[in-house]
Coordinates of C-alpha atoms and ligand atoms in Angstrom, one line a residue:
M1 CA 64.8 171.2 106.8
F2 CA 62.8 168.5 104.7
K3 CA 63.5 164.9 104.7
L4 CA 64.6 163.2 101.6
E5 CA 67.0 160.8 103.0
G6 CA 67.4 157.6 100.9
R7 CA 65.3 159.2 98.1
V8 CA 66.6 159.3 94.2
A9 CA 65.5 162.5 92.5
L10 CA 65.7 163.2 88.7
V11 CA 65.8 167.1 87.8
T12 CA 65.5 167.6 83.9
G13 CA 67.5 170.3 82.7
G14 CA 69.2 170.5 85.7
S15 CA 72.6 171.9 84.7
R16 CA 71.7 175.8 85.1
G17 CA 69.2 178.3 86.5
I18 CA 66.2 176.7 88.3
G19 CA 67.1 173.1 87.6
R20 CA 70.7 173.5 89.0
A21 CA 69.1 175.2 92.1
C22 CA 66.6 172.4 92.5
C23 CA 69.4 169.7 92.2
E24 CA 71.5 171.6 94.7
A25 CA 68.5 172.0 97.2
L26 CA 67.0 168.3 96.8
A27 CA 70.7 167.2 97.4
A28 CA 71.1 169.3 100.7
Q29 CA 68.0 167.5 102.0
G30 CA 69.8 164.4 101.6
A31 CA 68.6 162.9 98.1
T32 CA 70.7 161.5 95.4
V33 CA 70.2 163.8 92.4
V34 CA 70.1 162.8 88.8
V35 CA 71.2 165.7 86.7
N36 CA 69.7 165.6 83.6
Y37 CA 71.0 167.6 80.6
A38 CA 70.1 167.8 76.7
K39 CA 73.5 169.6 75.7
G40 CA 76.9 170.5 77.5
E41 CA 77.8 167.6 79.3
D42 CA 80.7 169.6 81.3
K43 CA 78.1 172.0 82.7
A44 CA 76.0 169.2 84.3
R45 CA 79.1 167.4 85.7
E46 CA 79.9 170.9 87.2
V47 CA 76.6 170.7 89.0
A48 CA 77.1 167.0 90.0
D49 CA 80.7 167.6 91.4
A50 CA 79.7 170.8 93.4
I51 CA 77.1 168.4 95.1
V52 CA 79.3 165.6 95.7
K53 CA 81.9 168.5 96.9
A54 CA 79.4 169.6 99.6
G55 CA 78.8 166.1 101.0
G56 CA 76.1 165.3 98.8
K57 CA 75.2 162.6 96.3
A58 CA 74.8 163.5 92.5
E59 CA 75.3 161.6 89.0
I60 CA 74.7 163.0 85.5
A61 CA 72.3 161.7 82.9
G62 CA 72.2 162.9 79.4
F63 CA 69.0 162.8 77.2
D64 CA 66.7 165.3 75.4
V65 CA 63.3 165.1 77.1
S66 CA 61.6 165.7 73.6
D67 CA 63.3 162.5 72.2
T68 CA 60.6 160.0 73.7
K69 CA 62.7 156.7 73.1
A70 CA 66.0 158.2 74.9
T71 CA 63.9 159.7 77.9
E72 CA 62.2 156.5 78.5
A73 CA 65.3 154.2 78.2
A74 CA 67.3 156.5 80.2
I75 CA 64.6 157.1 83.0
E76 CA 64.1 153.3 83.2
E77 CA 68.0 152.8 83.5
I78 CA 68.3 155.5 86.3
A79 CA 65.2 153.4 88.3
K80 CA 66.9 150.0 87.4
R81 CA 70.3 151.1 88.7
H82 CA 69.1 152.5 92.0
G83 CA 66.1 150.5 92.4
R84 CA 64.0 153.3 92.9
L85 CA 63.0 156.7 91.4
D86 CA 61.2 158.8 94.2
V87 CA 61.1 162.4 92.7
L88 CA 61.0 163.8 89.2
V89 CA 61.3 167.5 89.0
A90 CA 60.1 168.2 85.2
N91 CA 62.1 171.3 84.6
A92 CA 63.4 171.3 81.3
G93 CA 61.8 174.2 79.2
I94 CA 62.5 176.4 76.6
A95 CA 60.9 180.0 75.7
I96 CA 60.6 181.3 72.2
D97 CA 58.7 184.9 72.6
G98 CA 57.1 186.7 69.7
L99 CA 54.2 188.5 68.8
L100 CA 51.1 186.2 67.6
L101 CA 51.4 187.5 63.9
R102 CA 55.0 186.5 63.8
L103 CA 54.6 183.2 65.7
K104 CA 56.1 180.5 63.7
E105 CA 54.9 177.0 63.4
E106 CA 58.0 175.4 63.8
D107 CA 58.5 177.4 67.1
L108 CA 54.8 176.5 68.1
A109 CA 55.6 172.9 67.7
R110 CA 58.7 172.8 69.4
L111 CA 57.5 174.6 72.5
F112 CA 54.9 172.2 72.9
D113 CA 57.2 169.1 71.9
V114 CA 59.5 170.1 74.9
N115 CA 57.3 172.0 77.6
V116 CA 54.6 169.5 77.6
R117 CA 55.2 166.5 75.6
G118 CA 58.5 166.3 77.0
A119 CA 57.3 166.7 80.7
I120 CA 54.4 164.3 80.2
V121 CA 56.8 161.5 78.4
C122 CA 59.4 162.4 81.8
A123 CA 56.3 162.0 84.2
R124 CA 54.7 158.4 82.4
A125 CA 58.2 157.1 82.7
A126 CA 59.0 158.2 86.2
T127 CA 55.7 157.3 87.6
R128 CA 56.1 153.5 86.8
P129 CA 58.8 153.3 89.9
M130 CA 56.5 155.1 92.0
M131 CA 53.6 153.3 91.6
K132 CA 55.6 150.1 92.5
A133 CA 56.8 151.9 95.5
K134 CA 53.7 153.3 96.1
W135 CA 55.4 156.7 97.0
G136 CA 56.2 159.4 94.6
R137 CA 56.5 163.2 94.0
V138 CA 56.2 164.7 90.4
I139 CA 56.7 168.6 90.5
F140 CA 56.1 170.4 86.9
L141 CA 57.3 173.8 86.4
S142 CA 54.8 176.1 84.9
S143 CA 55.1 179.8 85.1
V144 CA 53.1 182.9 86.2
V145 CA 52.4 183.3 82.6
G146 CA 50.2 180.2 82.1
E147 CA 48.0 181.7 84.5
M148 CA 48.1 185.5 83.5
G149 CA 49.0 185.6 80.1
N150 CA 51.6 188.0 78.4
V151 CA 52.4 190.0 75.4
G152 CA 54.2 187.9 73.0
Q153 CA 54.1 184.6 74.8
T154 CA 51.1 183.4 73.4
A155 CA 52.9 179.9 72.7
Y156 CA 55.0 179.6 75.8
A157 CA 51.9 180.6 78.3
A158 CA 50.1 178.0 76.5
T159 CA 52.5 175.4 77.6
K160 CA 52.9 176.5 80.8
A161 CA 49.0 176.6 81.3
A162 CA 48.8 173.1 79.6
L163 CA 51.1 171.9 82.5
L164 CA 48.6 172.9 85.0
G165 CA 45.9 170.7 83.6
V166 CA 48.5 168.0 83.4
T167 CA 49.4 168.4 87.1
K168 CA 45.7 168.2 88.1
S169 CA 45.1 165.1 86.1
I170 CA 47.8 162.9 86.8
A171 CA 47.5 164.1 90.5
R172 CA 43.8 162.7 90.5
E173 CA 44.9 159.5 88.6
Y174 CA 48.0 158.7 91.1
A175 CA 46.6 159.9 94.5
S176 CA 45.5 156.1 95.3
R177 CA 49.2 154.9 94.8
N178 CA 50.3 157.8 97.2
I179 CA 52.2 159.8 94.2
T180 CA 51.6 163.5 94.6
V181 CA 51.7 166.0 91.8
N182 CA 52.1 169.5 91.8
A183 CA 53.1 172.5 89.7
V184 CA 55.5 175.4 90.6
A185 CA 54.6 178.4 89.2
P186 CA 57.5 181.1 88.9
G187 CA 57.1 184.6 88.4
Y188 CA 59.9 186.4 87.1
I189 CA 63.4 184.5 88.0
D190 CA 67.0 185.5 87.1
T191 CA 68.2 183.2 85.0
D192 CA 69.9 182.7 81.4
M193 CA 66.1 182.3 80.1
T194 CA 65.5 185.9 81.2
S195 CA 69.0 187.3 80.4
N196 CA 67.8 189.5 77.5
I197 CA 65.8 191.7 79.6
T198 CA 67.8 194.8 80.3
D199 CA 68.6 196.3 84.0
A200 CA 66.0 199.4 83.1
M201 CA 63.1 197.0 82.1
K202 CA 64.1 194.9 85.3
E203 CA 63.5 197.9 87.4
Q204 CA 60.4 198.5 85.7
L205 CA 59.1 195.1 86.2
A206 CA 60.2 195.1 90.0
K207 CA 57.6 198.0 90.5
L208 CA 54.7 195.5 89.5
I209 CA 56.1 192.9 92.1
P210 CA 54.6 193.3 95.4
L211 CA 57.9 192.5 97.0
G212 CA 59.9 194.5 95.0
R213 CA 62.2 192.6 93.4
T214 CA 62.6 189.7 90.9
G215 CA 63.2 186.1 92.3
S216 CA 66.0 183.6 92.4
A217 CA 66.6 180.2 91.3
K218 CA 66.9 179.6 95.1
D219 CA 63.6 181.0 95.9
V220 CA 62.1 178.4 93.2
A221 CA 64.1 175.4 94.6
A222 CA 63.0 175.9 97.9
A223 CA 59.4 175.3 96.9
C224 CA 60.3 172.1 95.1
A225 CA 62.3 171.0 97.8
Y226 CA 59.4 171.2 99.9
L227 CA 56.8 169.6 97.6
A228 CA 59.3 166.6 97.1
S229 CA 59.5 166.3 100.5
E230 CA 58.0 163.8 103.2
E231 CA 56.3 166.5 104.9
A232 CA 54.3 167.6 101.6
G233 CA 52.6 164.1 101.6
Y234 CA 49.2 165.7 102.2
V235 CA 49.7 168.4 99.3
T236 CA 48.5 167.2 95.4
G237 CA 47.2 168.8 92.4
Q238 CA 48.1 172.2 93.6
V239 CA 50.0 175.2 92.1
L240 CA 52.4 176.9 94.2
R241 CA 53.2 180.4 93.1
V242 CA 56.5 181.8 93.8
N243 CA 56.2 185.2 92.1
G244 CA 56.6 187.7 94.9
G245 CA 52.9 188.4 94.8
M246 CA 53.0 189.5 91.1
Y247 CA 49.8 187.3 90.6
V248 CA 47.6 186.2 93.5
Ligands
LIG1 P1 67.2 178.0 81.8 O1 66.9 178.2 80.1 O2 68.1 178.9 82.6 O3 67.2 176.3 81.9 C1 66.4 175.3 81.3 C2 66.7 174.2 81.3 O4 66.0 173.4 80.6 C3 68.5 174.3 80.3 O5 69.2 173.7 81.4 C4 68.3 173.7 79.2 O6 69.3 172.9 78.8 C5 66.9 172.7 79.8 N1 66.5 172.2 78.5 C6 66.2 172.6 77.8 N2 65.3 172.0 76.4 C7 65.7 170.8 77.0 C8 65.7 169.6 76.5 N3 64.7 169.4 75.2 N4 65.9 168.3 77.0 C9 66.4 168.6 78.4 N5 66.8 169.4 78.7 C10 66.4 170.6 78.1 O7 65.7 178.4 82.2 P2 65.2 178.5 83.7 O8 64.5 179.9 83.7 O9 66.1 177.9 84.6 O10 63.8 177.8 83.6 C11 63.7 176.4 84.0 C12 62.1 176.1 83.9 O11 61.4 177.1 85.0 C13 61.5 176.3 82.6 O12 60.5 175.3 82.4 C14 61.0 177.4 82.5 O13 59.9 177.4 81.5 C15 60.2 177.8 84.1 N6 60.1 179.0 84.4 C16 61.3 180.2 84.3 C17 61.0 181.4 84.9 C18 62.2 182.5 84.9 O14 61.6 183.7 84.8 N7 63.5 182.2 84.3 C19 59.5 181.5 85.3 C20 58.5 180.7 84.7 C21 59.1 179.4 84.6

């Protein structure tokens, strides 16, 4: 479909959900994929093994994106070892939901630490080799709630809205280096993150989605694979909504 032969791609939080689907989609386009995980090396290894079994190239890299030193060291090492780092999918994220009145200070801090600061630190480190190569693709995972808002998701929505500002700023800053920076804003996607929603709630939700169904991790990964590709070279600073028409 899209060309990624010879490229090296790092996907943070790549061992499950949308991250895993991104790893598989990028590898299927020919990229060597680095599957990042914070905890649970086994699951990350399982993803890499599945990619290799399918004829692709993959390896794993353990670091917590909220640990700046560890993240910077790991990304530097990946770029050094491969002599390049072409694509970053800043996917790692957490959701801690609750009504504003009950929002805890530590949850607010943790959400920003992982979802915003972690993503920015990854981008700062990953764009170094991209700048040298004068080619790069950065993709941030935002969310429909970053644009729409949602009851019980004030802090999470704030982090996902923040990533839109981050996307547009870095896109402007690095355009002259041929690095494109975009956000993908998924709607409701079936993953572990949304597994607390009951089937009945899901049915109600599907009624609010013009395409009549919730999304899959593969739906989101296809958008990421496009934005990472050679063919998306004239697309930067954009928000690609993968939400079944839930927010247009
Ligand atoms: P998920 O919980 O299944 O996966 C998140 C991944 O991020 C996990 O592998 C987790 O281990 C990893 N992660 C969390 N904290 C980390 C850290 N500090 N360092 C490294 N890795 C870390 O969720 P998902 O649904 O696959 O979500 C992926 C991304 O998409 C997230 O950024 C999420 O906010 C966003 N998103 C999801 C949905 C949805 O409906 N599922 C909708 C919109 C946006």
